[in-house]
mmCIF file of C-alpha atoms in Angstrom:
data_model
loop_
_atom_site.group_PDB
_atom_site.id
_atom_site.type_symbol
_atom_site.label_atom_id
_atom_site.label_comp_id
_atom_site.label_asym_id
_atom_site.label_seq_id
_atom_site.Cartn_x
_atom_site.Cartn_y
_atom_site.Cartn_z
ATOM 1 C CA UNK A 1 11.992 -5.186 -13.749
ATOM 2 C CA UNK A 2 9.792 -2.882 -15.838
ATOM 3 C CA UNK A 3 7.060 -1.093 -14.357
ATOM 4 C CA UNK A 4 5.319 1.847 -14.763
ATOM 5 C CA UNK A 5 3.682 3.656 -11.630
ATOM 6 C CA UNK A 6 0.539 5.430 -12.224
ATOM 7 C CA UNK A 7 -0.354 7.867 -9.562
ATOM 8 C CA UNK A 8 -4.088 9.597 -9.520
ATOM 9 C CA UNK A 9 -5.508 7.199 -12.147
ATOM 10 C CA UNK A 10 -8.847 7.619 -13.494
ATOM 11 C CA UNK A 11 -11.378 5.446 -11.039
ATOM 12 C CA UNK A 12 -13.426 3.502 -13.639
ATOM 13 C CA UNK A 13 -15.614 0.636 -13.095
ATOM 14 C CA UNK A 14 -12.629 -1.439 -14.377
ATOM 15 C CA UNK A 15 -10.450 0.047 -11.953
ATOM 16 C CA UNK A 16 -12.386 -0.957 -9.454
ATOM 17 C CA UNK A 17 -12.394 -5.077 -10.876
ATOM 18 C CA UNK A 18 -9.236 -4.825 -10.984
ATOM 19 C CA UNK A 19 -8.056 -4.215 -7.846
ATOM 20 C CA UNK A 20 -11.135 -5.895 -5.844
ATOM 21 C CA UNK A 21 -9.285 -8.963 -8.505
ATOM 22 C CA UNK A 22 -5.950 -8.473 -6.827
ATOM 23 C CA UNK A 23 -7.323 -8.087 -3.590
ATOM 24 C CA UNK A 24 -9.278 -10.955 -3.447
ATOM 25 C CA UNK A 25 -6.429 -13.087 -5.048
ATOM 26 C CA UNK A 26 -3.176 -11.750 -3.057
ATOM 27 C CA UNK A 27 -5.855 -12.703 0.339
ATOM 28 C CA UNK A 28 -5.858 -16.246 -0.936
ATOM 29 C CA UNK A 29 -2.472 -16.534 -1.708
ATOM 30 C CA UNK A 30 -2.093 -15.506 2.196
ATOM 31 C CA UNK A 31 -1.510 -11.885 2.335
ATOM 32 C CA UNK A 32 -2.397 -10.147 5.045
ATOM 33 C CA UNK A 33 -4.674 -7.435 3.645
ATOM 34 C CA UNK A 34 -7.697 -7.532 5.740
ATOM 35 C CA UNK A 35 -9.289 -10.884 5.029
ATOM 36 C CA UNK A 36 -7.997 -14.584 5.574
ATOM 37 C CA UNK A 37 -8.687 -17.196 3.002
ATOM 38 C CA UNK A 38 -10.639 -18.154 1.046
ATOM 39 C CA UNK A 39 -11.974 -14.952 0.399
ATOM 40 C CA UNK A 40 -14.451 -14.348 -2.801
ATOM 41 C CA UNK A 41 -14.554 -11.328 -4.933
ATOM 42 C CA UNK A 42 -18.093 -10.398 -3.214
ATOM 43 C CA UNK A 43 -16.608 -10.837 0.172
ATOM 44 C CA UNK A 44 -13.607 -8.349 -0.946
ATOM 45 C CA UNK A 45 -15.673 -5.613 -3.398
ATOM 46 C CA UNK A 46 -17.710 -3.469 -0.638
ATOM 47 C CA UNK A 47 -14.243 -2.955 1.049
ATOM 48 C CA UNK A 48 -12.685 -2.315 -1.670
ATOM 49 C CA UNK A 49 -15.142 -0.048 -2.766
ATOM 50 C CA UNK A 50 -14.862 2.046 0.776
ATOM 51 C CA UNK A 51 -11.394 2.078 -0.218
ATOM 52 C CA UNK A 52 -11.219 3.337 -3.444
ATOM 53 C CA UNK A 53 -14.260 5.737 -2.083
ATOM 54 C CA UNK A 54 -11.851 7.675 -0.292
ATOM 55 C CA UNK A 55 -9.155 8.332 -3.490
ATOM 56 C CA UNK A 56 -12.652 9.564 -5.226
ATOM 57 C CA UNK A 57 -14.245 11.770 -2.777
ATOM 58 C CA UNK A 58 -10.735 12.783 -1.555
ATOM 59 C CA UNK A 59 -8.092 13.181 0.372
ATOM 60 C CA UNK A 60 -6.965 9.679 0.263
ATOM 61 C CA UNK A 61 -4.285 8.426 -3.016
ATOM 62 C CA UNK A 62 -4.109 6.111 -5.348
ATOM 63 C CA UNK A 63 -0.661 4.444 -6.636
ATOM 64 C CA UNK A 64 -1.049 1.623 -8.954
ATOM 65 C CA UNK A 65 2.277 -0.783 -10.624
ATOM 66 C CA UNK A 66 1.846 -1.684 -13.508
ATOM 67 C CA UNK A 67 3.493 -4.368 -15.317
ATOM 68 C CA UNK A 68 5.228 -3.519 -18.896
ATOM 69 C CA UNK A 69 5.674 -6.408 -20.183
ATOM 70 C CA UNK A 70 1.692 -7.937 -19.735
ATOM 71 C CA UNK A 71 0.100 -4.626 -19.033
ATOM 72 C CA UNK A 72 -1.631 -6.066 -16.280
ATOM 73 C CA UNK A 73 -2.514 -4.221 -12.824
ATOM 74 C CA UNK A 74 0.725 -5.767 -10.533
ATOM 75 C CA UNK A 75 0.412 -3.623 -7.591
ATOM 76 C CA UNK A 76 -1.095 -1.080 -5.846
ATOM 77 C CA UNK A 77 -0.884 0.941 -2.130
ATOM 78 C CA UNK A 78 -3.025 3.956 -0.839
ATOM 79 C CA UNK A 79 -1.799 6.785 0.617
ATOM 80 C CA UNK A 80 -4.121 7.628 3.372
ATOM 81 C CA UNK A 81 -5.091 10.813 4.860
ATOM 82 C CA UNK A 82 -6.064 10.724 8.778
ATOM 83 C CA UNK A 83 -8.728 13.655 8.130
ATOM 84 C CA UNK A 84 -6.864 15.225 10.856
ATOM 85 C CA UNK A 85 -5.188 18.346 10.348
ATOM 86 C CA UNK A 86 -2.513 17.703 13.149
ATOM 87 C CA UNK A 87 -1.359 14.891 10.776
ATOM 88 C CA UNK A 88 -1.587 16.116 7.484
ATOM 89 C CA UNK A 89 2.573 16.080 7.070
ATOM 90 C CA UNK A 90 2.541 12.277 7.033
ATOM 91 C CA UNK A 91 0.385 9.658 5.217
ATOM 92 C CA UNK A 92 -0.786 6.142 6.380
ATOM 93 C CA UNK A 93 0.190 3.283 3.809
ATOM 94 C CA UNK A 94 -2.831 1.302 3.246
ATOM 95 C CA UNK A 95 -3.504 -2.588 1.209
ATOM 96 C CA UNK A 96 0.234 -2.526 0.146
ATOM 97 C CA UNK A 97 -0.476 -5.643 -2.664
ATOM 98 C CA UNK A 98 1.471 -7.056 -5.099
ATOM 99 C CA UNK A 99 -0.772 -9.387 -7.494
ATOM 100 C CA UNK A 100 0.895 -13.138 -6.651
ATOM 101 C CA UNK A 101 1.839 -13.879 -10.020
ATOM 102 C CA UNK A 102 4.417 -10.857 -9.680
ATOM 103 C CA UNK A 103 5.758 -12.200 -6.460
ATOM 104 C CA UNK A 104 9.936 -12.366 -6.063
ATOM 105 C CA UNK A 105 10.358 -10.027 -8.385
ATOM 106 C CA UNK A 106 11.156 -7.322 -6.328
ATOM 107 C CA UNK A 107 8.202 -5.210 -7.467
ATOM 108 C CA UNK A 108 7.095 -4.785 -3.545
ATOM 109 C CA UNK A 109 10.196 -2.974 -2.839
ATOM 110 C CA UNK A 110 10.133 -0.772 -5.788
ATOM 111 C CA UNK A 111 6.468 -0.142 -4.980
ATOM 112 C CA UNK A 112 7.026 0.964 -1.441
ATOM 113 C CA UNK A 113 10.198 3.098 -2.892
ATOM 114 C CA UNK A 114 8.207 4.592 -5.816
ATOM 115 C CA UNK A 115 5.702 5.940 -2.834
ATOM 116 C CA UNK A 116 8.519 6.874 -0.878
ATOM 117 C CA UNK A 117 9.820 9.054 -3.840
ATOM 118 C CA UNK A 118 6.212 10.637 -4.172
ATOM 119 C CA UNK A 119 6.058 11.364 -0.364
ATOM 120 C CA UNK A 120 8.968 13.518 -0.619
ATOM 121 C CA UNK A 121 8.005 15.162 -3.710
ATOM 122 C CA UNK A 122 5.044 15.884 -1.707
ATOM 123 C CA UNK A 123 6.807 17.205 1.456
ATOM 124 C CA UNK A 124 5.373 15.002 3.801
ATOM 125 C CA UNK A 125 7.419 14.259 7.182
ATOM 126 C CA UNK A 126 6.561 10.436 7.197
ATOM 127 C CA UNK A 127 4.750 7.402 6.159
ATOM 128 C CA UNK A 128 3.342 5.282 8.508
ATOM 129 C CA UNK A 129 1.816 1.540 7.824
ATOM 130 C CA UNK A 130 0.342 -1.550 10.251
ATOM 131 C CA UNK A 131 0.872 -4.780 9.282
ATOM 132 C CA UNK A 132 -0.007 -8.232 10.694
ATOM 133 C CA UNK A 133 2.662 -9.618 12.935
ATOM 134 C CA UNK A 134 3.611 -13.318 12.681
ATOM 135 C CA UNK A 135 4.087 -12.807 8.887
ATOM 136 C CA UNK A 136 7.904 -11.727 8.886
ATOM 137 C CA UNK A 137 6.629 -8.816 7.039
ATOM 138 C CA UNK A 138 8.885 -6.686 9.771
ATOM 139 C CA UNK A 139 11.742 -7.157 7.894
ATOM 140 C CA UNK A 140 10.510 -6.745 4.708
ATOM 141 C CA UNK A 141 9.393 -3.303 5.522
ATOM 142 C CA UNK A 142 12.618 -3.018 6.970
ATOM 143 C CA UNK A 143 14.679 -3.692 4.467
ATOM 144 C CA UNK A 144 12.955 -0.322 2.640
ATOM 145 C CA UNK A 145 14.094 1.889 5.250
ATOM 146 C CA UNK A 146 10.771 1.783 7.912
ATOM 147 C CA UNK A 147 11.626 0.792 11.793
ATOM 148 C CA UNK A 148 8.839 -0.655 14.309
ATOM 149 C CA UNK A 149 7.234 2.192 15.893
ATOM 150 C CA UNK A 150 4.851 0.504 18.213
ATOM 151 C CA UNK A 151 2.875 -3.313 18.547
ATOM 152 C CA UNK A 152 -0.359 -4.329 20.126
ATOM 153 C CA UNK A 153 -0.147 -7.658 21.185
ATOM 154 C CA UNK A 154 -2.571 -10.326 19.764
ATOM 155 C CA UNK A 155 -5.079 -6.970 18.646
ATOM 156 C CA UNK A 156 -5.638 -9.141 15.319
ATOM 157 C CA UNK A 157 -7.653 -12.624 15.468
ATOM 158 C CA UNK A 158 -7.188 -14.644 12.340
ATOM 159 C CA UNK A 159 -8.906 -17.823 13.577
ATOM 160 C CA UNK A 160 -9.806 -18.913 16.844
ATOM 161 C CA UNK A 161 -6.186 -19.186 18.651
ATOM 162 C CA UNK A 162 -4.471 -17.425 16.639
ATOM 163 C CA UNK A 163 -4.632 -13.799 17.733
ATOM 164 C CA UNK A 164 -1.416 -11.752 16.145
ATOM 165 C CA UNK A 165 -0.153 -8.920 16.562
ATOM 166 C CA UNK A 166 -0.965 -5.742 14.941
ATOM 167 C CA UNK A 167 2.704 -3.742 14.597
ATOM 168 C CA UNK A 168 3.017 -0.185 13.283
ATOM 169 C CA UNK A 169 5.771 0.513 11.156
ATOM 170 C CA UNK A 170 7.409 4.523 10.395
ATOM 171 C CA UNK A 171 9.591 5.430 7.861
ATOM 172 C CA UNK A 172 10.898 9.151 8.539
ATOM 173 C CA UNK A 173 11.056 11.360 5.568
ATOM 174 C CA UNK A 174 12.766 14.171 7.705
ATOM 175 C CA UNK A 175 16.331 12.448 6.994
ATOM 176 C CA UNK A 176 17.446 11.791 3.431
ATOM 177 C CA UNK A 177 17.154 8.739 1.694
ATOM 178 C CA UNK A 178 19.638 5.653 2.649
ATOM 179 C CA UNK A 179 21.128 6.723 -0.801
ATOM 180 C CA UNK A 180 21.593 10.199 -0.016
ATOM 181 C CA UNK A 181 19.348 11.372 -2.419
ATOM 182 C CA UNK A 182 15.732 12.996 -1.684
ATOM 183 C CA UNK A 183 13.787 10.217 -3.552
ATOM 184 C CA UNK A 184 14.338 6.082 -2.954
ATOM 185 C CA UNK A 185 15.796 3.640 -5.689
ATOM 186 C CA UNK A 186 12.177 2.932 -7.726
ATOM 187 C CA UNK A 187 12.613 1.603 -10.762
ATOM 188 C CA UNK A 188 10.146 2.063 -13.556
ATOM 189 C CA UNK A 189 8.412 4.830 -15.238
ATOM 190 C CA UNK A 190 5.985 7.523 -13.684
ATOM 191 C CA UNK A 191 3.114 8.900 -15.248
ATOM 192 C CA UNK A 192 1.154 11.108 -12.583
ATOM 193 C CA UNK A 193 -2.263 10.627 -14.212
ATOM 194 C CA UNK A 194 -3.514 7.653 -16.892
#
């Protein structure tokens, strides 16, 4: 796996494509991102947008993952401020996507350990994500060290019927890493601005 993680990139109008692009397309491949397919690019770009707003005007993040080997955007996760100075030690982990094409590669895990890693660095005491129950997306957080911290059943309606729940996942940064070590295992290179 050869990545390189870009934290703080520079927000250009291409930036912007390209992650309303992998939006839009890890939605229709069914991930659970905030839309349910089919989902168009228009549908997808104002949210986006209000997204990436956030990383511009501050406080909120930006990590992308890039992929060596095509150079193309492969992931990217936000790290979320809750504007709230009682919780500025911990960050929320928001649109945690991994472009299809990338998929089984293990390049979610070492995205979700590369922002682990820069949590740390940053002294925050936690990092806290929801996700849409029903997935089995609880044990693929799981597997990277978070533990359910609380669920609200059937809080997320996907179609008529099919209400799921929305599930709030922790991962504590107070205790070291499963490793021992004050940083996860990500693999791939860092560059703090591009």
């Amino acid at each position: 796996m050869d990545l390189t993680f870009v934290l703080d990139p520079d927000v250009t109008p291409e930036l912007r494509a390209a992650v309303t692009t992998l939006w839009t397309d890890v939605s229709n491949a069914g991930g659970a991102v905030g839309f349910v397919p089919p989902v168009t690019a228009e549908r997808v770009r104002p949210v986006a947008d209000q997204q990436i707003d956030g990383v511009v005007d501050g406080p909120d993040r930006l990590l992308l993952a890039l992929d060596d080997a095509s150079g193309r955007l492969a992931g990217v996760l936000f790290f979320e401020s809750q504007r709230f100075d009682l919780m500025e030690h911990w960050r929320l982990l928001k649109r945690v996507m991994v472009h299809p094409d990338f998929q089984g590669r293990g390049y979610g895990a070492a995205l979700l350990a590369e922002a682990e890693r820069v949590a740390r660095e940053w002294g925050l005491a936690g990092l806290k994500l929801t996700l849409r129950g029903g997935l089995g997306l609880e044990s693929f957080y799981g597997r990277s060290g978070y533990v359910e911290a609380g669920r609200v059943p059937g809080a997320i309606r996907v179609a008529d019927g099919d209400d799921r729940d929305d599930v709030t996942m922790w991962l504590d940064l107070r205790r070291p890493a499963p490793d021992g070590t004050a940083t996860g295992p990500a693999q791939g290179r860092h560059a703090e601005h591009a």
